[in-house]
């Protein structure tokens, strides 16, 4: 993890520790909370046109920012509890996508690539 993510994970770990919340921060509970927060983020965009979604007013942007914060908190806490380096995992996923989606084949296309062979 980058030092900023490591710092955030450490702060969240301490936040949970001093409140005796570690027992509630199971992977199951954290992923369920994360899912709920993603749902709240989705709700902010649900009825917007693509143009409106790109041009949020200050009030809507503040709500989206808060929901992104919630998503980041739960995702970071989940990764920490599971011992997963988020940045490393994201790079690994991007490396896989880079192998699956040849730019000459997929440029301008939203179609899904077949899985890589094992």
CSV table of N, CA, C and O in Angstrom, one decimal:
chain,number,residue,atom,x,y,z
A,1,UNK,N,0.8,-1.2,0.0
A,1,UNK,CA,0.0,0.0,0.0
A,1,UNK,C,0.9,1.2,0.0
A,1,UNK,O,2.0,1.2,0.6
A,2,UNK,N,0.4,2.3,-0.6
A,2,UNK,CA,1.1,3.6,-0.5
A,2,UNK,C,1.0,4.1,0.9
A,2,UNK,O,0.2,3.6,1.7
A,3,UNK,N,1.9,5.0,1.3
A,3,UNK,CA,1.9,5.4,2.6
A,3,UNK,C,0.6,6.1,3.0
A,3,UNK,O,0.2,6.0,4.2
A,4,UNK,N,0.0,6.8,2.1
A,4,UNK,CA,-1.3,7.5,2.5
A,4,UNK,C,-2.4,6.4,2.8
A,4,UNK,O,-3.1,6.6,3.7
A,5,UNK,N,-2.4,5.3,2.0
A,5,UNK,CA,-3.4,4.3,2.3
A,5,UNK,C,-3.0,3.5,3.6
A,5,UNK,O,-3.8,3.2,4.4
A,6,UNK,N,-1.7,3.3,3.8
A,6,UNK,CA,-1.2,2.7,5.0
A,6,UNK,C,-1.6,3.6,6.2
A,6,UNK,O,-2.0,3.0,7.2
A,7,UNK,N,-1.4,4.9,6.1
A,7,UNK,CA,-1.8,5.8,7.2
A,7,UNK,C,-3.3,5.7,7.4
A,7,UNK,O,-3.7,5.7,8.6
A,8,UNK,N,-4.1,5.7,6.4
A,8,UNK,CA,-5.5,5.6,6.5
A,8,UNK,C,-5.9,4.3,7.2
A,8,UNK,O,-6.7,4.2,8.1
A,9,UNK,N,-5.3,3.2,6.7
A,9,UNK,CA,-5.6,1.9,7.3
A,9,UNK,C,-5.3,1.8,8.8
A,9,UNK,O,-6.0,1.3,9.6
A,10,UNK,N,-4.1,2.4,9.2
A,10,UNK,CA,-3.7,2.5,10.6
A,10,UNK,C,-4.7,3.3,11.4
A,10,UNK,O,-5.0,3.0,12.5
A,11,UNK,N,-5.1,4.5,10.8
A,11,UNK,CA,-6.1,5.3,11.5
A,11,UNK,C,-7.4,4.6,11.7
A,11,UNK,O,-8.0,4.7,12.8
A,12,UNK,N,-7.9,3.9,10.7
A,12,UNK,CA,-9.1,3.1,10.8
A,12,UNK,C,-9.0,2.0,11.9
A,12,UNK,O,-9.9,1.7,12.6
A,13,UNK,N,-7.8,1.3,11.8
A,13,UNK,CA,-7.5,0.2,12.8
A,13,UNK,C,-7.6,0.8,14.2
A,13,UNK,O,-8.3,0.2,15.1
A,14,UNK,N,-7.0,1.9,14.5
A,14,UNK,CA,-7.0,2.6,15.8
A,14,UNK,C,-8.4,3.0,16.1
A,14,UNK,O,-8.9,2.9,17.3
A,15,UNK,N,-9.1,3.6,15.2
A,15,UNK,CA,-10.5,4.1,15.4
A,15,UNK,C,-11.4,2.9,15.9
A,15,UNK,O,-12.1,3.0,16.8
A,16,UNK,N,-11.3,1.7,15.2
A,16,UNK,CA,-12.0,0.6,15.6
A,16,UNK,C,-11.6,0.0,17.0
A,16,UNK,O,-12.4,-0.3,17.8
A,17,UNK,N,-10.2,0.0,17.2
A,17,UNK,CA,-9.7,-0.5,18.5
A,17,UNK,C,-10.2,0.3,19.7
A,17,UNK,O,-10.7,-0.4,20.6
A,18,UNK,N,-10.1,1.6,19.6
A,18,UNK,CA,-10.5,2.4,20.8
A,18,UNK,C,-12.0,2.3,21.1
A,18,UNK,O,-12.4,2.6,22.2
A,19,UNK,N,-12.8,1.9,20.1
A,19,UNK,CA,-14.2,1.7,20.3
A,19,UNK,C,-14.6,0.3,20.6
A,19,UNK,O,-15.8,0.0,20.7
A,20,UNK,N,-13.6,-0.6,20.6
A,20,UNK,CA,-13.8,-2.0,20.7
A,20,UNK,C,-14.8,-2.6,19.7
A,20,UNK,O,-15.7,-3.3,19.9
A,21,UNK,N,-14.5,-2.1,18.4
A,21,UNK,CA,-15.3,-2.5,17.3
A,21,UNK,C,-14.7,-3.6,16.4
A,21,UNK,O,-15.3,-4.1,15.4
A,22,UNK,N,-13.5,-4.1,16.8
A,22,UNK,CA,-12.8,-5.1,15.9
A,22,UNK,C,-13.7,-6.3,15.7
A,22,UNK,O,-13.7,-6.9,14.7
A,23,UNK,N,-14.4,-6.7,16.8
A,23,UNK,CA,-15.3,-7.9,16.7
A,23,UNK,C,-16.4,-7.7,15.7
A,23,UNK,O,-16.9,-8.7,15.2
A,24,UNK,N,-16.8,-6.5,15.4
A,24,UNK,CA,-17.8,-6.2,14.4
A,24,UNK,C,-17.2,-6.1,13.0
A,24,UNK,O,-18.0,-6.2,12.0
A,25,UNK,N,-15.9,-5.8,12.9
A,25,UNK,CA,-15.3,-5.6,11.6
A,25,UNK,C,-14.8,-6.9,11.0
A,25,UNK,O,-13.6,-7.1,10.7
A,26,UNK,N,-15.7,-7.8,10.9
A,26,UNK,CA,-15.4,-9.1,10.2
A,26,UNK,C,-15.5,-8.8,8.7
A,26,UNK,O,-16.2,-7.9,8.2
A,27,UNK,N,-14.8,-9.6,7.9
A,27,UNK,CA,-14.9,-9.5,6.4
A,27,UNK,C,-16.4,-9.4,6.0
A,27,UNK,O,-16.8,-8.6,5.1
A,28,UNK,N,-17.2,-10.3,6.5
A,28,UNK,CA,-18.6,-10.3,6.1
A,28,UNK,C,-19.3,-9.0,6.4
A,28,UNK,O,-20.0,-8.4,5.5
A,29,UNK,N,-19.2,-8.5,7.6
A,29,UNK,CA,-19.8,-7.3,8.0
A,29,UNK,C,-19.3,-6.1,7.2
A,29,UNK,O,-20.0,-5.2,6.8
A,30,UNK,N,-18.0,-6.1,7.0
A,30,UNK,CA,-17.4,-5.0,6.3
A,30,UNK,C,-17.8,-4.9,4.8
A,30,UNK,O,-18.1,-3.9,4.2
A,31,UNK,N,-17.9,-6.1,4.2
A,31,UNK,CA,-18.3,-6.1,2.8
A,31,UNK,C,-19.7,-5.8,2.6
A,31,UNK,O,-20.1,-5.1,1.7
A,32,UNK,N,-20.5,-6.1,3.6
A,32,UNK,CA,-22.0,-5.7,3.6
A,32,UNK,C,-22.1,-4.2,3.8
A,32,UNK,O,-22.9,-3.6,3.1
A,33,UNK,N,-21.3,-3.7,4.7
A,33,UNK,CA,-21.3,-2.2,4.9
A,33,UNK,C,-20.8,-1.5,3.6
A,33,UNK,O,-21.4,-0.5,3.2
A,34,UNK,N,-19.8,-2.0,3.0
A,34,UNK,CA,-19.2,-1.5,1.8
A,34,UNK,C,-20.3,-1.5,0.7
A,34,UNK,O,-20.5,-0.5,0.0
A,35,UNK,N,-21.0,-2.6,0.6
A,35,UNK,CA,-22.1,-2.7,-0.5
A,35,UNK,C,-23.2,-1.6,-0.2
A,35,UNK,O,-23.6,-1.0,-1.2
A,36,UNK,N,-23.5,-1.5,1.0
A,36,UNK,CA,-24.5,-0.4,1.3
A,36,UNK,C,-24.1,1.0,1.0
A,36,UNK,O,-24.8,1.8,0.4
A,37,UNK,N,-22.8,1.3,1.2
A,37,UNK,CA,-22.3,2.6,0.9
A,37,UNK,C,-22.1,2.8,-0.6
A,37,UNK,O,-22.4,3.9,-1.1
A,38,UNK,N,-21.8,1.7,-1.3
A,38,UNK,CA,-21.8,1.8,-2.8
A,38,UNK,C,-23.2,2.1,-3.3
A,38,UNK,O,-23.4,2.9,-4.2
A,39,UNK,N,-24.2,1.4,-2.7
A,39,UNK,CA,-25.6,1.7,-3.1
A,39,UNK,C,-25.9,3.1,-2.9
A,39,UNK,O,-26.6,3.7,-3.7
A,40,UNK,N,-25.5,3.7,-1.8
A,40,UNK,CA,-25.8,5.2,-1.5
A,40,UNK,C,-25.1,6.0,-2.6
A,40,UNK,O,-25.6,7.0,-3.0
A,41,UNK,N,-23.9,5.7,-3.0
A,41,UNK,CA,-23.2,6.4,-4.0
A,41,UNK,C,-23.9,6.3,-5.4
A,41,UNK,O,-24.1,7.2,-6.1
A,42,UNK,N,-24.4,5.1,-5.7
A,42,UNK,CA,-25.2,4.8,-6.9
A,42,UNK,C,-26.4,5.7,-6.9
A,42,UNK,O,-26.8,6.3,-7.9
A,43,UNK,N,-27.1,5.8,-5.7
A,43,UNK,CA,-28.3,6.6,-5.6
A,43,UNK,C,-28.1,8.1,-6.0
A,43,UNK,O,-29.0,8.7,-6.5
A,44,UNK,N,-26.9,8.6,-5.7
A,44,UNK,CA,-26.6,10.0,-6.1
A,44,UNK,C,-26.6,10.2,-7.6
A,44,UNK,O,-26.9,11.3,-8.0
A,45,UNK,N,-26.4,9.1,-8.4
A,45,UNK,CA,-26.3,9.3,-9.8
A,45,UNK,C,-27.5,8.6,-10.5
A,45,UNK,O,-27.7,8.8,-11.8
A,46,UNK,N,-28.4,7.9,-9.8
A,46,UNK,CA,-29.4,7.1,-10.4
A,46,UNK,C,-30.3,7.8,-11.5
A,46,UNK,O,-30.5,7.2,-12.5
A,47,UNK,N,-30.7,8.9,-11.2
A,47,UNK,CA,-31.7,9.5,-12.2
A,47,UNK,C,-31.1,10.7,-13.0
A,47,UNK,O,-31.7,11.4,-13.7
A,48,UNK,N,-29.7,10.8,-12.9
A,48,UNK,CA,-29.1,11.8,-13.7
A,48,UNK,C,-28.8,11.4,-15.1
A,48,UNK,O,-28.5,10.2,-15.4
A,49,UNK,N,-28.8,12.3,-16.0
A,49,UNK,CA,-28.3,12.0,-17.4
A,49,UNK,C,-26.8,12.0,-17.4
A,49,UNK,O,-26.2,12.5,-16.4
A,50,UNK,N,-26.2,11.4,-18.4
A,50,UNK,CA,-24.7,11.4,-18.4
A,50,UNK,C,-24.1,12.8,-18.3
A,50,UNK,O,-23.1,13.0,-17.6
A,51,UNK,N,-24.8,13.7,-19.0
A,51,UNK,CA,-24.3,15.1,-18.9
A,51,UNK,C,-24.4,15.7,-17.5
A,51,UNK,O,-23.5,16.4,-17.0
A,52,UNK,N,-25.5,15.4,-16.8
A,52,UNK,CA,-25.7,15.9,-15.5
A,52,UNK,C,-24.7,15.3,-14.5
A,52,UNK,O,-24.2,16.0,-13.6
A,53,UNK,N,-24.4,14.0,-14.7
A,53,UNK,CA,-23.5,13.3,-13.8
A,53,UNK,C,-22.1,13.9,-14.0
A,53,UNK,O,-21.3,13.8,-13.0
A,54,UNK,N,-21.7,14.5,-15.1
A,54,UNK,CA,-20.4,15.1,-15.3
A,54,UNK,C,-20.4,16.5,-14.8
A,54,UNK,O,-19.3,17.1,-14.7
A,55,UNK,N,-21.5,17.1,-14.4
A,55,UNK,CA,-21.6,18.5,-14.1
A,55,UNK,C,-22.4,18.7,-12.8
A,55,UNK,O,-23.4,19.4,-12.8
A,56,UNK,N,-21.9,18.1,-11.7
A,56,UNK,CA,-22.6,18.1,-10.4
A,56,UNK,C,-22.5,19.5,-9.8
A,56,UNK,O,-21.5,20.1,-9.9
A,57,UNK,N,-23.6,20.0,-9.2
A,57,UNK,CA,-23.5,21.3,-8.5
A,57,UNK,C,-22.8,21.0,-7.2
A,57,UNK,O,-22.5,19.9,-6.8
A,58,UNK,N,-22.5,22.1,-6.5
A,58,UNK,CA,-21.7,22.0,-5.3
A,58,UNK,C,-22.3,21.1,-4.2
A,58,UNK,O,-21.7,20.3,-3.5
A,59,UNK,N,-23.6,21.1,-4.1
A,59,UNK,CA,-24.3,20.3,-3.1
A,59,UNK,C,-24.3,18.9,-3.4
A,59,UNK,O,-24.0,18.0,-2.6
A,60,UNK,N,-24.5,18.5,-4.7
A,60,UNK,CA,-24.5,17.1,-5.1
A,60,UNK,C,-23.1,16.6,-5.0
A,60,UNK,O,-22.8,15.5,-4.6
A,61,UNK,N,-22.1,17.4,-5.4
A,61,UNK,CA,-20.7,17.0,-5.4
A,61,UNK,C,-20.3,16.7,-3.9
A,61,UNK,O,-19.5,15.8,-3.6
A,62,UNK,N,-20.8,17.5,-3.0
A,62,UNK,CA,-20.5,17.3,-1.5
A,62,UNK,C,-21.0,16.0,-1.1
A,62,UNK,O,-20.4,15.2,-0.3
A,63,UNK,N,-22.3,15.6,-1.5
A,63,UNK,CA,-22.8,14.3,-1.2
A,63,UNK,C,-22.1,13.2,-1.8
A,63,UNK,O,-21.8,12.2,-1.1
A,64,UNK,N,-21.7,13.3,-3.0
A,64,UNK,CA,-20.9,12.3,-3.7
A,64,UNK,C,-19.5,12.1,-3.0
A,64,UNK,O,-19.1,11.0,-2.8
A,65,UNK,N,-18.9,13.2,-2.7
A,65,UNK,CA,-17.6,13.2,-1.9
A,65,UNK,C,-17.8,12.4,-0.6
A,65,UNK,O,-16.9,11.6,-0.3
A,66,UNK,N,-18.8,12.7,0.1
A,66,UNK,CA,-19.0,12.0,1.4
A,66,UNK,C,-19.2,10.5,1.1
A,66,UNK,O,-18.7,9.7,1.9
A,67,UNK,N,-20.0,10.1,0.1
A,67,UNK,CA,-20.2,8.7,-0.2
A,67,UNK,C,-18.9,8.0,-0.7
A,67,UNK,O,-18.6,6.9,-0.3
A,68,UNK,N,-18.1,8.7,-1.5
A,68,UNK,CA,-16.8,8.2,-1.9
A,68,UNK,C,-15.9,8.0,-0.6
A,68,UNK,O,-15.2,7.0,-0.6
A,69,UNK,N,-16.0,8.9,0.3
A,69,UNK,CA,-15.3,8.7,1.6
A,69,UNK,C,-15.7,7.5,2.3
A,69,UNK,O,-14.9,6.7,2.8
A,70,UNK,N,-17.0,7.3,2.4
A,70,UNK,CA,-17.5,6.1,3.1
A,70,UNK,C,-17.1,4.8,2.4
A,70,UNK,O,-16.6,3.8,3.0
A,71,UNK,N,-17.2,4.8,1.0
A,71,UNK,CA,-16.7,3.6,0.3
A,71,UNK,C,-15.2,3.4,0.5
A,71,UNK,O,-14.8,2.2,0.7
A,72,UNK,N,-14.4,4.4,0.5
A,72,UNK,CA,-13.0,4.3,0.7
A,72,UNK,C,-12.7,3.8,2.1
A,72,UNK,O,-11.8,2.9,2.3
A,73,UNK,N,-13.4,4.2,3.1
A,73,UNK,CA,-13.2,3.8,4.5
A,73,UNK,C,-13.4,2.3,4.6
A,73,UNK,O,-12.6,1.5,5.1
A,74,UNK,N,-14.6,1.9,4.1
A,74,UNK,CA,-14.9,0.4,4.2
A,74,UNK,C,-14.0,-0.4,3.4
A,74,UNK,O,-13.7,-1.5,3.8
A,75,UNK,N,-13.7,0.0,2.2
A,75,UNK,CA,-12.8,-0.8,1.3
A,75,UNK,C,-11.4,-0.9,2.0
A,75,UNK,O,-10.8,-2.0,2.0
A,76,UNK,N,-10.9,0.2,2.5
A,76,UNK,CA,-9.6,0.2,3.1
A,76,UNK,C,-9.6,-0.7,4.4
A,76,UNK,O,-8.7,-1.5,4.6
A,77,UNK,N,-10.7,-0.6,5.2
A,77,UNK,CA,-10.8,-1.4,6.4
A,77,UNK,C,-10.9,-2.9,6.0
A,77,UNK,O,-10.2,-3.7,6.7
A,78,UNK,N,-11.7,-3.2,5.0
A,78,UNK,CA,-11.8,-4.6,4.6
A,78,UNK,C,-10.4,-5.2,4.1
A,78,UNK,O,-10.0,-6.3,4.6
A,79,UNK,N,-9.8,-4.4,3.3
A,79,UNK,CA,-8.4,-4.9,2.8
A,79,UNK,C,-7.5,-5.1,4.0
A,79,UNK,O,-6.7,-6.0,4.0
A,80,UNK,N,-7.5,-4.2,5.0
A,80,UNK,CA,-6.6,-4.3,6.1
A,80,UNK,C,-6.9,-5.5,6.9
A,80,UNK,O,-6.0,-6.2,7.3
A,81,UNK,N,-8.2,-5.7,7.2
A,81,UNK,CA,-8.6,-6.9,8.0
A,81,UNK,C,-8.1,-8.2,7.3
A,81,UNK,O,-7.7,-9.2,7.9
A,82,UNK,N,-8.2,-8.2,5.9
A,82,UNK,CA,-7.9,-9.4,5.2
A,82,UNK,C,-6.4,-9.5,4.8
A,82,UNK,O,-5.9,-10.4,4.3
A,83,UNK,N,-5.6,-8.4,5.1
A,83,UNK,CA,-4.2,-8.4,4.8
A,83,UNK,C,-3.9,-8.2,3.3
A,83,UNK,O,-2.9,-8.7,2.8
A,84,UNK,N,-4.8,-7.5,2.6
A,84,UNK,CA,-4.6,-7.3,1.2
A,84,UNK,C,-4.1,-5.9,1.0
A,84,UNK,O,-4.6,-4.9,1.5
A,85,UNK,N,-3.0,-5.8,0.2
A,85,UNK,CA,-2.5,-4.5,-0.3
A,85,UNK,C,-3.3,-4.0,-1.4
A,85,UNK,O,-3.3,-4.6,-2.5
A,86,UNK,N,-4.2,-3.0,-1.2
A,86,UNK,CA,-5.1,-2.5,-2.2
A,86,UNK,C,-4.4,-2.0,-3.5
A,86,UNK,O,-4.8,-2.3,-4.6
A,87,UNK,N,-3.3,-1.3,-3.3
A,87,UNK,CA,-2.6,-0.8,-4.5
A,87,UNK,C,-2.0,-2.0,-5.3
A,87,UNK,O,-2.1,-2.0,-6.5
A,88,UNK,N,-1.4,-2.9,-4.6
A,88,UNK,CA,-0.9,-4.1,-5.3
A,88,UNK,C,-2.0,-4.9,-6.0
A,88,UNK,O,-1.8,-5.3,-7.2
A,89,UNK,N,-3.1,-5.0,-5.4
A,89,UNK,CA,-4.2,-5.8,-6.0
A,89,UNK,C,-4.8,-5.0,-7.2
A,89,UNK,O,-5.1,-5.6,-8.2
A,90,UNK,N,-4.8,-3.7,-7.1
A,90,UNK,CA,-5.3,-2.9,-8.3
A,90,UNK,C,-4.3,-3.0,-9.4
A,90,UNK,O,-4.7,-3.1,-10.6
A,91,UNK,N,-3.0,-2.9,-9.1
A,91,UNK,CA,-2.0,-3.1,-10.2
A,91,UNK,C,-2.1,-4.5,-10.9
A,91,UNK,O,-2.0,-4.6,-12.1
A,92,UNK,N,-2.3,-5.5,-10.0
A,92,UNK,CA,-2.4,-6.9,-10.6
A,92,UNK,C,-3.6,-7.0,-11.5
A,92,UNK,O,-3.6,-7.6,-12.5
A,93,UNK,N,-4.7,-6.4,-11.0
A,93,UNK,CA,-6.0,-6.4,-11.9
A,93,UNK,C,-5.8,-5.7,-13.2
A,93,UNK,O,-6.2,-6.1,-14.2
A,94,UNK,N,-5.1,-4.5,-13.1
A,94,UNK,CA,-4.9,-3.7,-14.3
A,94,UNK,C,-3.9,-4.5,-15.2
A,94,UNK,O,-4.1,-4.5,-16.5
A,95,UNK,N,-2.9,-5.2,-14.7
A,95,UNK,CA,-2.0,-6.0,-15.5
A,95,UNK,C,-2.8,-7.1,-16.2
A,95,UNK,O,-2.6,-7.3,-17.4
A,96,UNK,N,-3.7,-7.7,-15.5
A,96,UNK,CA,-4.6,-8.8,-16.1
A,96,UNK,C,-5.4,-8.2,-17.2
A,96,UNK,O,-5.5,-8.7,-18.3
A,97,UNK,N,-6.0,-7.0,-17.0
A,97,UNK,CA,-6.9,-6.4,-18.0
A,97,UNK,C,-6.1,-5.9,-19.2
A,97,UNK,O,-6.6,-6.0,-20.3
A,98,UNK,N,-4.9,-5.5,-18.9
A,98,UNK,CA,-4.0,-5.1,-20.0
A,98,UNK,C,-3.7,-6.3,-21.0
A,98,UNK,O,-3.7,-6.2,-22.2
A,99,UNK,N,-3.6,-7.5,-20.4
A,99,UNK,CA,-3.3,-8.7,-21.2
A,99,UNK,C,-4.6,-9.1,-21.9
A,99,UNK,O,-4.6,-9.6,-23.0
A,100,UNK,N,-5.8,-8.9,-21.3
A,100,UNK,CA,-7.0,-9.4,-21.9
A,100,UNK,C,-7.6,-8.4,-22.9
A,100,UNK,O,-8.2,-8.9,-23.9
A,101,UNK,N,-7.3,-7.2,-22.8
A,101,UNK,CA,-7.9,-6.2,-23.7
A,101,UNK,C,-6.9,-5.5,-24.6
A,101,UNK,O,-6.4,-4.4,-24.3
A,102,UNK,N,-6.5,-6.2,-25.6
A,102,UNK,CA,-5.6,-5.7,-26.6
A,102,UNK,C,-6.2,-4.4,-27.2
A,102,UNK,O,-7.3,-4.4,-27.7
A,103,UNK,N,-5.4,-3.3,-27.1
A,103,UNK,CA,-6.0,-2.0,-27.6
A,103,UNK,C,-6.4,-2.1,-29.1
A,103,UNK,O,-7.4,-1.4,-29.5
A,104,UNK,N,-5.7,-2.8,-29.9
A,104,UNK,CA,-6.0,-2.9,-31.3
A,104,UNK,C,-7.3,-3.7,-31.6
A,104,UNK,O,-8.0,-3.4,-32.5
A,105,UNK,N,-7.7,-4.5,-30.6
A,105,UNK,CA,-8.9,-5.3,-30.7
A,105,UNK,C,-10.1,-4.6,-30.0
A,105,UNK,O,-11.2,-4.6,-30.5
A,106,UNK,N,-9.9,-4.0,-28.9
A,106,UNK,CA,-10.9,-3.5,-28.0
A,106,UNK,C,-11.1,-1.9,-28.0
A,106,UNK,O,-12.0,-1.4,-27.4
A,107,UNK,N,-10.3,-1.2,-28.8
A,107,UNK,CA,-10.4,0.2,-28.8
A,107,UNK,C,-11.8,0.6,-29.2
A,107,UNK,O,-12.3,0.2,-30.3
A,108,UNK,N,-12.4,1.5,-28.4
A,108,UNK,CA,-13.8,2.0,-28.7
A,108,UNK,C,-14.9,1.0,-28.5
A,108,UNK,O,-16.1,1.3,-28.8
A,109,UNK,N,-14.6,-0.2,-27.9
A,109,UNK,CA,-15.6,-1.2,-27.7
A,109,UNK,C,-15.8,-1.5,-26.2
A,109,UNK,O,-14.9,-1.5,-25.5
A,110,UNK,N,-17.1,-1.7,-25.9
A,110,UNK,CA,-17.4,-2.0,-24.5
A,110,UNK,C,-17.6,-3.5,-24.3
A,110,UNK,O,-18.0,-3.9,-23.2
A,111,UNK,N,-17.4,-4.3,-25.3
A,111,UNK,CA,-17.6,-5.7,-25.1
A,111,UNK,C,-16.6,-6.4,-24.2
A,111,UNK,O,-15.5,-5.9,-24.0
A,112,UNK,N,-17.0,-7.4,-23.5
A,112,UNK,CA,-16.2,-8.1,-22.5
A,112,UNK,C,-15.3,-9.1,-23.2
A,112,UNK,O,-15.7,-9.8,-24.1
A,113,UNK,N,-14.1,-9.1,-22.7
A,113,UNK,CA,-13.1,-10.1,-23.2
A,113,UNK,C,-13.3,-11.5,-22.6
A,113,UNK,O,-13.7,-11.5,-21.4
A,114,UNK,N,-12.9,-12.5,-23.3
A,114,UNK,CA,-13.0,-13.8,-22.6
A,114,UNK,C,-11.9,-13.9,-21.5
A,114,UNK,O,-10.9,-13.2,-21.5
A,115,UNK,N,-12.1,-14.8,-20.5
A,115,UNK,CA,-11.1,-14.9,-19.4
A,115,UNK,C,-9.8,-15.4,-20.0
A,115,UNK,O,-9.8,-16.1,-21.0
A,116,UNK,N,-8.7,-15.1,-19.3
A,116,UNK,CA,-7.4,-15.6,-19.7
A,116,UNK,C,-7.4,-17.1,-19.4
A,116,UNK,O,-7.9,-17.5,-18.4
A,117,UNK,N,-6.6,-17.8,-20.2
A,117,UNK,CA,-6.5,-19.3,-19.9
A,117,UNK,C,-5.6,-19.4,-18.6
A,117,UNK,O,-4.8,-18.5,-18.3
A,118,UNK,N,-5.9,-20.5,-17.9
A,118,UNK,CA,-5.1,-20.7,-16.6
A,118,UNK,C,-3.6,-20.9,-16.8
A,118,UNK,O,-3.1,-21.1,-17.7
